[in-house]
Amino acid sequence: MWPRRYGFLKLRCFTPKRHYHVPVPLLEDLTQRGFIQDVTRPDALQNAILSQKQTVYVGVDPTAKSLHIGHLIPLLALLHFQIRGHNIIPLIGGATGRVGDPSGRLVERQLADIKQVEDNVTSLTASIQRFFQRALLYAGTRLALDDDVRAEPSVKNNLEWHESFKLLDFLQKVGVHVRVNTMLNRESVQARLSSQQGLSFTEFTYQLLQAYDFYHLHKHLGCTIQVGGSDQWGNIVAGLEFIGKLESPASLDQTSSKEAFGITTPLLTTSTGEKFGKSAGNAVWLDPNLTSVFDFYQYFLKVTDADVGKYLKLFTLMSREEIDDLVSTHQEQPEKRLAQLRLAAEVTEMVHLKMGVIQAITKTNLLFGSEYIDLKAQDVILAFNEDPRLVKTTLQDILETPVAKLAAKHGLVSSNSASRTLIASRGLYLNNQPIQDAQYKITHTDLLDEKIAILRAGKDKTLILAATD
């Protein structure tokens, strides 16, 4: 199904370090890569980015214990800011996660369990830290980075400032500056008001909490830019208005704060336009305990030809020239899936390190390839760790038991007679070669890397025998 020879050494030759030679301005680069949906005052933002270091934040509510690929676009936008020398703040909504964001939803979120939110905050903090740690390692192998941009960002939690905020104080400090008719006109609010379920007061106030987050980060950490998904536009504008009112109450245009800006990124959706995420039930998680490294790699390997160029721009740090060349080569022989192979390898390395790529490619080649000569026993064992298709047994068992009995003994087929029936129909394979004799025993020369033998029943059922001695 997939081209066989796409080993890790070949991957490395694709990724020499490069400098930002006459770099494209950051905002233009983000736009050309597809990160920008909407921007407030683009000319002023461009000038601000070019004139001085900015501080940028992205918020993630703890509705699950792990990041999923829907989070990657805004987080990668942060990464682009960081590798250009700007400060970044990943923010977890330990407070707002208890309320629930109505944006982009037709029904109300189930009220969050506080203990679950707290557990999710802990897990998400580690997930975000791990993502940036690995993404910076990935970036360091592709780009010549300055030492001062390699520092891992500090993850903040908005419960730090919301937890001690009393209701009366919040109303006096925040509520007095907000007009209800403005809140009602937000697209997310209008959509819910027109739905059968309507909108609770709890969710209605969410935009005030997020607006205050932006103001707090702006005041105390010098944060000037908020990045969020396109469904966050109303919440971001609410923050800009709030900052504008507190800093320049006489201003007529409250969205034009001189030091605060908003950027929205496109949402990652399915081919039917459905948003990726836990609630939609189609999340591809960054946590290997929730989505295996193999399945993560396979998701990007199966991207359509129509989407692969877009995904290469969004999810990798390849230069646009390199992407254009790769897509052009891919279009000449699309059956080789060169662009998808590169995309899957790049994103998997960024999220799961180089070892994750080796394991994913090894597993892909073993399950879908036709030649096993290049497989390494250690890579196979790591790739199939905790996979029931990998059986560790003694070398004596492998060499002295007929293949037909090995297949039955270790669960590849239901019985010895089923093995013999398969052999008679040339449907039982050893290292992709059909077994013709029911009494055939594996020899030392049959072992791959002197340690493993791969049995297959029909097209889909696979058993990997690994010698433990």
Coordinates of C-alpha atoms in Angstrom, one line a residue:
M1 CA 0.0 0.0 0.0
W2 CA 2.7 2.5 1.0
P3 CA 6.2 2.9 -0.6
R4 CA 8.5 0.6 1.3
R5 CA 11.8 2.4 1.6
Y6 CA 11.1 5.4 3.7
G7 CA 13.5 4.7 6.5
F8 CA 14.6 7.2 9.2
L9 CA 17.9 7.9 7.6
K10 CA 16.1 9.0 4.5
L11 CA 13.9 11.3 6.6
R12 CA 17.0 13.0 8.1
C13 CA 18.4 13.9 4.7
F14 CA 15.2 16.0 4.0
T15 CA 15.7 18.3 7.0
P16 CA 18.9 20.4 6.9
K17 CA 19.0 23.4 9.1
R18 CA 18.1 26.6 7.4
H19 CA 18.4 30.3 8.4
Y20 CA 15.6 32.8 8.0
H21 CA 17.4 34.3 5.0
V22 CA 15.8 37.7 4.3
P23 CA 12.9 36.5 6.4
V24 CA 9.3 37.1 5.3
P25 CA 7.6 39.3 7.9
L26 CA 6.0 37.0 10.5
L27 CA 2.4 38.1 9.9
E28 CA 2.8 37.6 6.2
D29 CA 4.4 34.2 6.8
L30 CA 1.5 33.1 9.1
T31 CA -1.0 34.3 6.5
Q32 CA 0.7 32.5 3.6
R33 CA 0.8 29.3 5.7
G34 CA -2.9 29.5 6.4
F35 CA -2.8 30.4 10.1
I36 CA -4.8 33.6 9.8
Q37 CA -8.6 33.8 9.7
D38 CA -9.1 37.3 11.1
V39 CA -6.8 40.0 12.5
T40 CA -7.6 43.3 14.3
R41 CA -5.9 46.3 12.7
P42 CA -3.5 44.3 10.5
D43 CA -1.3 47.2 9.6
A44 CA -0.9 48.3 13.2
L45 CA -0.2 44.7 14.2
Q46 CA 2.4 44.3 11.5
N47 CA 4.2 47.5 12.6
A48 CA 4.1 46.4 16.2
I49 CA 5.5 43.0 15.5
L50 CA 8.3 44.5 13.4
S51 CA 9.2 47.3 15.8
Q52 CA 9.4 45.4 19.1
K53 CA 9.1 42.1 20.9
Q54 CA 5.5 41.1 21.6
T55 CA 4.0 38.9 24.2
V56 CA 1.3 36.5 22.8
Y57 CA -1.1 34.2 24.5
V58 CA -3.3 31.3 23.6
G59 CA -5.9 29.9 26.0
V60 CA -6.9 26.2 26.3
D61 CA -9.9 25.2 28.5
P62 CA -9.4 21.9 30.5
T63 CA -12.3 20.0 28.9
A64 CA -10.0 17.0 28.5
K65 CA -6.8 15.7 30.0
S66 CA -4.8 15.9 26.8
L67 CA -4.3 18.2 23.8
H68 CA -5.7 16.9 20.5
I69 CA -4.7 17.9 16.9
G70 CA -7.4 20.6 16.9
H71 CA -5.2 22.5 19.4
L72 CA -2.1 22.3 17.2
I73 CA -3.0 25.3 14.9
P74 CA -3.1 28.0 17.6
L75 CA -0.2 26.4 19.5
L76 CA 1.9 26.3 16.3
A77 CA 1.1 29.9 15.7
L78 CA 2.6 30.5 19.2
L79 CA 5.6 28.5 18.2
H80 CA 6.1 30.7 15.1
F81 CA 6.1 33.8 17.3
Q82 CA 8.6 32.2 19.7
I83 CA 11.1 31.1 17.1
R84 CA 11.0 34.7 15.8
G85 CA 12.0 36.0 19.3
H86 CA 8.7 36.9 20.8
N87 CA 7.4 35.9 24.3
I88 CA 4.6 33.4 24.5
I89 CA 2.1 32.5 27.2
P90 CA 0.1 29.2 27.0
L91 CA -2.9 29.7 29.4
I92 CA -5.0 27.0 30.8
G93 CA -8.6 28.0 31.8
G94 CA -8.7 26.4 35.3
A95 CA -11.5 29.0 36.0
T96 CA -13.2 29.3 32.7
G97 CA -13.2 25.5 32.3
R98 CA -15.7 25.4 35.2
V99 CA -18.1 27.7 33.3
G100 CA -17.9 26.4 29.7
D101 CA -17.4 28.4 26.5
P102 CA -20.6 28.6 24.4
S103 CA -18.7 29.6 21.3
G104 CA -19.3 27.2 18.4
R105 CA -21.8 25.1 20.3
L106 CA -25.5 24.6 19.7
V107 CA -26.1 23.0 23.1
E108 CA -24.9 23.8 26.6
R109 CA -21.9 22.0 27.9
Q110 CA -22.5 19.7 30.8
L111 CA -21.5 21.4 34.0
A112 CA -17.9 20.5 34.8
D113 CA -17.0 18.5 37.9
I114 CA -14.4 20.6 39.7
K115 CA -12.2 17.7 40.7
Q116 CA -12.2 16.6 37.0
V117 CA -11.3 20.1 35.9
E118 CA -8.4 20.2 38.4
D119 CA -7.1 16.8 37.2
N120 CA -7.4 18.0 33.6
V121 CA -5.5 21.2 34.4
T122 CA -2.6 19.1 35.9
S123 CA -2.5 16.8 32.9
L124 CA -2.9 19.6 30.3
T125 CA -0.1 21.6 31.9
A126 CA 2.2 18.6 31.4
S127 CA 0.8 18.1 27.9
I128 CA 1.5 21.7 26.8
Q129 CA 5.0 21.7 28.4
R130 CA 5.8 18.4 26.6
F131 CA 4.5 19.8 23.3
F132 CA 6.7 22.9 23.4
Q133 CA 9.7 21.0 24.7
R134 CA 9.5 18.6 21.7
A135 CA 8.4 21.3 19.2
L136 CA 11.5 23.3 20.1
L137 CA 13.7 20.3 19.6
Y138 CA 12.1 19.7 16.3
A139 CA 12.5 23.4 15.3
G140 CA 16.2 23.2 16.4
T141 CA 16.8 20.5 13.8
R142 CA 15.2 22.4 11.0
L143 CA 16.1 26.0 11.8
A144 CA 19.2 27.8 13.1
L145 CA 17.7 29.2 16.3
D146 CA 19.1 31.7 18.7
D147 CA 19.7 30.4 22.2
D148 CA 17.3 32.9 23.7
V149 CA 14.3 31.4 21.8
R150 CA 14.9 27.8 23.1
A151 CA 13.5 28.4 26.6
E152 CA 10.3 26.5 27.3
P153 CA 7.4 28.8 28.0
S154 CA 5.8 29.0 31.4
V155 CA 2.2 27.7 31.4
K156 CA -0.3 29.9 33.3
N157 CA -3.6 29.1 34.9
N158 CA -6.4 31.7 35.0
L159 CA -7.6 30.3 38.3
E160 CA -4.7 32.2 39.8
W161 CA -6.5 35.5 39.5
H162 CA -10.2 34.4 39.2
E163 CA -10.3 32.2 42.3
S164 CA -10.1 35.1 44.8
F165 CA -12.2 37.4 42.7
K166 CA -15.5 38.0 44.7
L167 CA -18.7 38.4 42.7
L168 CA -19.3 42.0 43.9
D169 CA -15.7 43.0 43.1
F170 CA -16.0 41.4 39.6
L171 CA -19.2 43.3 38.9
Q172 CA -17.7 46.5 40.1
K173 CA -14.4 46.1 38.2
V174 CA -15.6 44.3 35.1
G175 CA -19.3 44.4 34.8
V176 CA -19.6 48.2 35.0
H177 CA -17.6 48.6 31.8
V178 CA -19.7 46.1 29.7
R179 CA -22.9 46.9 27.8
V180 CA -25.4 44.0 27.7
N181 CA -26.5 44.9 24.2
T182 CA -22.9 44.5 23.0
M183 CA -22.7 41.0 24.7
L184 CA -26.0 40.0 23.1
N185 CA -24.8 40.9 19.7
R186 CA -21.9 38.5 19.8
E187 CA -22.3 35.8 17.1
S188 CA -21.8 33.0 19.7
V189 CA -24.5 34.4 21.9
Q190 CA -26.9 35.0 19.0
A191 CA -26.5 31.5 17.7
R192 CA -27.4 30.1 21.1
L193 CA -30.3 32.4 21.7
S194 CA -31.9 31.3 18.5
S195 CA -31.4 27.6 19.4
Q196 CA -34.1 25.5 21.1
Q197 CA -32.1 25.2 24.3
G198 CA -31.2 28.9 24.6
L199 CA -28.3 30.2 26.7
S200 CA -27.7 30.0 30.4
F201 CA -26.5 33.0 32.4
T202 CA -23.4 31.0 33.3
E203 CA -22.3 30.6 29.7
F204 CA -23.4 34.2 28.9
T205 CA -20.8 35.5 31.3
Y206 CA -18.0 33.4 29.8
Q207 CA -16.9 36.2 27.5
L208 CA -16.4 38.5 30.5
L209 CA -14.1 36.0 32.2
Q210 CA -12.0 35.6 29.0
A211 CA -12.0 39.4 28.4
Y212 CA -10.6 39.8 31.9
D213 CA -7.9 37.2 31.2
F214 CA -6.6 39.3 28.4
Y215 CA -6.7 42.4 30.5
H216 CA -4.9 40.7 33.4
L217 CA -2.1 39.3 31.2
H218 CA -1.9 42.7 29.4
K219 CA -1.5 44.6 32.6
H220 CA 0.7 42.3 34.6
L221 CA 2.8 40.4 31.9
G222 CA 2.7 42.9 29.0
C223 CA 0.7 40.6 26.8
T224 CA -0.3 42.4 23.6
I225 CA -1.7 39.7 21.3
Q226 CA -4.3 37.0 21.9
V227 CA -4.5 34.1 19.4
G228 CA -7.5 31.8 19.3
G229 CA -9.6 29.7 17.0
S230 CA -12.0 31.5 14.7
D231 CA -14.9 30.7 17.1
Q232 CA -13.1 32.9 19.7
W233 CA -13.4 36.1 17.7
G234 CA -16.2 37.5 19.9
N235 CA -14.3 36.7 23.1
I236 CA -11.1 38.2 21.8
V237 CA -12.9 41.4 20.8
A238 CA -14.5 41.6 24.2
G239 CA -11.0 41.5 25.7
L240 CA -9.8 44.3 23.4
E241 CA -12.8 46.4 24.3
F242 CA -12.2 45.9 28.0
I243 CA -8.5 46.8 27.7
G244 CA -9.4 49.9 25.7
K245 CA -12.0 51.1 28.2
L246 CA -9.7 50.7 31.2
E247 CA -6.7 52.3 29.4
S248 CA -8.4 55.0 27.5
P249 CA -12.0 55.5 28.7
A250 CA -12.5 58.6 26.6
S251 CA -11.7 56.7 23.3
L252 CA -14.6 56.5 20.9
D253 CA -13.3 53.3 19.2
Q254 CA -12.8 50.9 22.0
T255 CA -11.4 48.1 19.8
S256 CA -8.4 50.2 18.7
S257 CA -6.3 49.9 21.8
K258 CA -2.8 50.9 20.7
E259 CA -1.1 47.9 22.4
A260 CA -3.6 45.1 22.1
F261 CA -4.4 42.9 19.1
G262 CA -6.3 39.8 18.2
I263 CA -5.6 37.0 15.8
T264 CA -7.9 34.1 15.0
T265 CA -6.8 30.9 13.3
P266 CA -9.0 28.6 11.2
L267 CA -10.6 25.6 13.0
L268 CA -9.4 22.2 12.0
T269 CA -12.5 20.4 10.7
T270 CA -13.4 17.1 9.1
S271 CA -14.2 16.8 5.4
T272 CA -17.8 17.4 6.4
G273 CA -16.9 20.6 8.2
E274 CA -17.3 19.2 11.7
K275 CA -14.9 20.6 14.3
F276 CA -12.3 18.2 15.7
G277 CA -12.4 17.7 19.5
K278 CA -13.5 15.5 22.4
S279 CA -17.1 16.6 22.2
A280 CA -17.3 15.7 18.5
G281 CA -16.0 12.2 19.3
N282 CA -13.3 12.3 16.6
A283 CA -10.3 13.7 18.4
V284 CA -6.8 12.6 17.5
W285 CA -4.9 13.0 20.8
L286 CA -1.3 14.0 21.4
D287 CA -1.2 11.6 24.4
P288 CA 0.1 8.2 23.1
N289 CA -2.1 6.5 25.8
L290 CA -5.2 7.9 24.1
T291 CA -4.1 7.8 20.4
S292 CA -1.1 5.5 19.7
V293 CA 1.9 6.9 17.9
F294 CA 1.1 4.6 15.0
D295 CA -2.5 5.8 14.7
F296 CA -1.3 9.4 15.0
Y297 CA 1.1 8.8 12.2
Q298 CA -1.5 7.0 10.1
Y299 CA -4.0 9.9 10.5
F300 CA -1.6 12.3 8.7
L301 CA -0.5 9.5 6.2
K302 CA -4.1 9.3 5.1
V303 CA -4.6 13.0 4.5
T304 CA -6.1 13.6 1.0
D305 CA -4.2 14.9 -1.9
A306 CA -6.4 18.0 -1.8
D307 CA -5.4 18.8 1.8
V308 CA -1.8 17.7 2.0
G309 CA -0.3 20.9 0.8
K310 CA -2.3 22.9 3.3
Y311 CA -1.3 20.6 6.1
L312 CA 2.4 20.8 5.2
K313 CA 2.2 24.6 5.6
L314 CA 0.3 24.5 8.8
F315 CA 1.9 21.5 10.7
T316 CA 5.5 21.6 9.7
L317 CA 8.4 24.1 9.6
M318 CA 9.4 23.3 6.1
S319 CA 10.0 26.3 3.9
R320 CA 7.2 27.2 1.5
E321 CA 9.7 26.6 -1.4
E322 CA 10.4 23.1 -0.1
I323 CA 6.7 22.4 0.3
D324 CA 5.9 23.6 -3.3
D325 CA 8.7 21.4 -4.7
L326 CA 7.4 18.4 -2.7
V327 CA 3.8 18.9 -3.7
S328 CA 4.8 19.3 -7.4
T329 CA 6.8 16.0 -7.2
H330 CA 3.9 14.3 -5.5
Q331 CA 1.5 15.4 -8.2
E332 CA 3.6 13.7 -10.8
Q333 CA 3.3 10.3 -9.0
P334 CA 0.5 10.7 -6.4
E335 CA 0.3 6.9 -5.9
K336 CA 3.7 7.1 -4.0
R337 CA 2.1 9.5 -1.5
L338 CA 5.4 11.3 -1.0
A339 CA 3.8 14.4 0.4
Q340 CA 1.7 12.4 2.9
L341 CA 4.8 10.4 4.0
R342 CA 6.7 13.5 4.6
L343 CA 3.8 15.2 6.4
A344 CA 3.3 12.2 8.7
A345 CA 7.0 11.9 9.5
E346 CA 7.4 15.7 10.3
V347 CA 4.3 16.0 12.6
T348 CA 5.0 12.7 14.4
E349 CA 8.6 13.8 15.1
M350 CA 7.4 17.2 16.4
V351 CA 4.9 15.5 18.8
H352 CA 6.5 12.1 19.5
L353 CA 10.2 12.7 18.8
K354 CA 12.4 10.9 16.3
M355 CA 11.9 7.6 18.0
G356 CA 8.2 7.9 17.5
V357 CA 8.8 8.3 13.7
I358 CA 11.0 5.2 13.7
Q359 CA 8.3 3.1 15.5
A360 CA 5.5 4.4 13.4
I361 CA 7.3 3.7 10.1
T362 CA 8.4 0.3 11.3
K363 CA 4.9 -0.7 12.2
T364 CA 3.5 0.7 8.9
N365 CA 6.1 -1.1 6.8
L366 CA 5.5 -4.4 8.7
L367 CA 1.7 -4.3 8.5
F368 CA 1.4 -2.9 5.0
G369 CA 4.7 -3.5 3.3
S370 CA 5.9 -6.6 1.3
E371 CA 9.6 -6.7 2.2
Y372 CA 11.0 -7.1 5.7
I373 CA 14.7 -7.3 4.9
D374 CA 15.4 -3.8 6.4
L375 CA 13.4 -4.3 9.6
K376 CA 15.4 -4.2 12.9
A377 CA 14.3 -6.4 15.7
Q378 CA 14.7 -3.7 18.3
D379 CA 12.5 -1.3 16.3
V380 CA 9.8 -3.9 15.8
I381 CA 9.7 -4.8 19.5
L382 CA 9.5 -1.1 20.4
A383 CA 6.9 -0.4 17.8
F384 CA 4.6 -3.3 18.9
N385 CA 5.2 -2.9 22.6
E386 CA 2.0 -3.8 24.5
D387 CA 0.4 -4.9 21.1
P388 CA -1.0 -8.4 21.5
R389 CA 0.3 -9.3 18.0
L390 CA 3.8 -9.3 19.5
V391 CA 4.5 -12.5 21.4
K392 CA 7.8 -13.0 23.2
T393 CA 8.9 -16.6 23.5
T394 CA 12.0 -18.8 23.6
L395 CA 14.3 -19.3 20.6
Q396 CA 13.8 -23.0 21.2
D397 CA 10.0 -22.7 20.8
I398 CA 10.4 -20.7 17.6
L399 CA 12.9 -23.1 16.0
E400 CA 11.6 -26.5 17.2
T401 CA 7.9 -26.1 16.8
P402 CA 6.4 -26.4 13.3
V403 CA 5.0 -23.2 11.9
A404 CA 1.5 -24.6 11.7
K405 CA 1.5 -25.4 15.4
L406 CA 3.2 -22.0 16.3
A407 CA 0.3 -20.2 14.6
A408 CA -2.3 -22.1 16.6
K409 CA -0.3 -22.1 19.9
H410 CA 0.0 -18.3 19.9
G411 CA -3.5 -17.4 18.7
L412 CA -3.0 -16.5 15.0
V413 CA -5.4 -19.2 14.0
S414 CA -8.0 -21.1 16.1
S415 CA -6.5 -24.6 15.8
N416 CA -3.8 -26.8 14.2
S417 CA -6.3 -28.0 11.6
A418 CA -7.1 -24.4 10.7
S419 CA -3.4 -23.9 10.2
R420 CA -3.2 -26.9 7.9
T421 CA -6.2 -25.7 5.9
L422 CA -4.5 -22.3 5.4
I423 CA -1.3 -23.9 4.3
A424 CA -3.1 -26.0 1.8
S425 CA -4.6 -22.9 0.3
R426 CA -1.3 -21.0 0.5
G427 CA -2.8 -18.6 3.0
L428 CA -0.2 -18.9 5.9
Y429 CA 2.9 -16.8 5.5
L430 CA 6.3 -16.6 7.1
N431 CA 8.0 -13.3 6.5
N432 CA 5.5 -12.7 3.6
Q433 CA 6.4 -16.0 1.9
P434 CA 3.7 -18.7 1.8
I435 CA 4.3 -21.9 3.8
Q436 CA 3.9 -25.0 1.7
D437 CA 4.7 -27.8 4.2
A438 CA 2.6 -28.2 7.4
Q439 CA 5.7 -29.6 9.1
Y440 CA 8.0 -26.8 8.2
K441 CA 10.1 -25.4 11.0
I442 CA 11.6 -21.9 11.2
T443 CA 15.4 -21.9 10.8
H444 CA 18.0 -19.4 11.9
T445 CA 18.2 -18.0 8.4
D446 CA 14.4 -17.3 8.5
L447 CA 14.8 -15.0 11.5
L448 CA 14.9 -11.3 10.8
D449 CA 17.8 -9.6 12.6
E450 CA 18.4 -13.1 14.1
K451 CA 15.5 -12.6 16.5
I452 CA 12.0 -12.2 15.0
A453 CA 9.7 -14.1 12.7
I454 CA 6.5 -12.7 11.2
L455 CA 3.6 -15.0 10.6
R456 CA 0.5 -13.9 8.7
A457 CA -2.8 -15.6 8.2
G458 CA -4.6 -14.3 5.1
K459 CA -4.3 -10.6 4.4
D460 CA -4.9 -9.0 7.8
K461 CA -4.0 -11.2 10.7
T462 CA -0.4 -10.9 11.9
L463 CA 1.7 -12.6 14.6
I464 CA 5.2 -11.4 15.5
L465 CA 7.4 -13.9 17.4
A466 CA 10.4 -12.4 19.2
A467 CA 13.0 -14.6 20.8
T468 CA 13.8 -13.7 24.3
D469 CA 17.1 -15.5 24.6

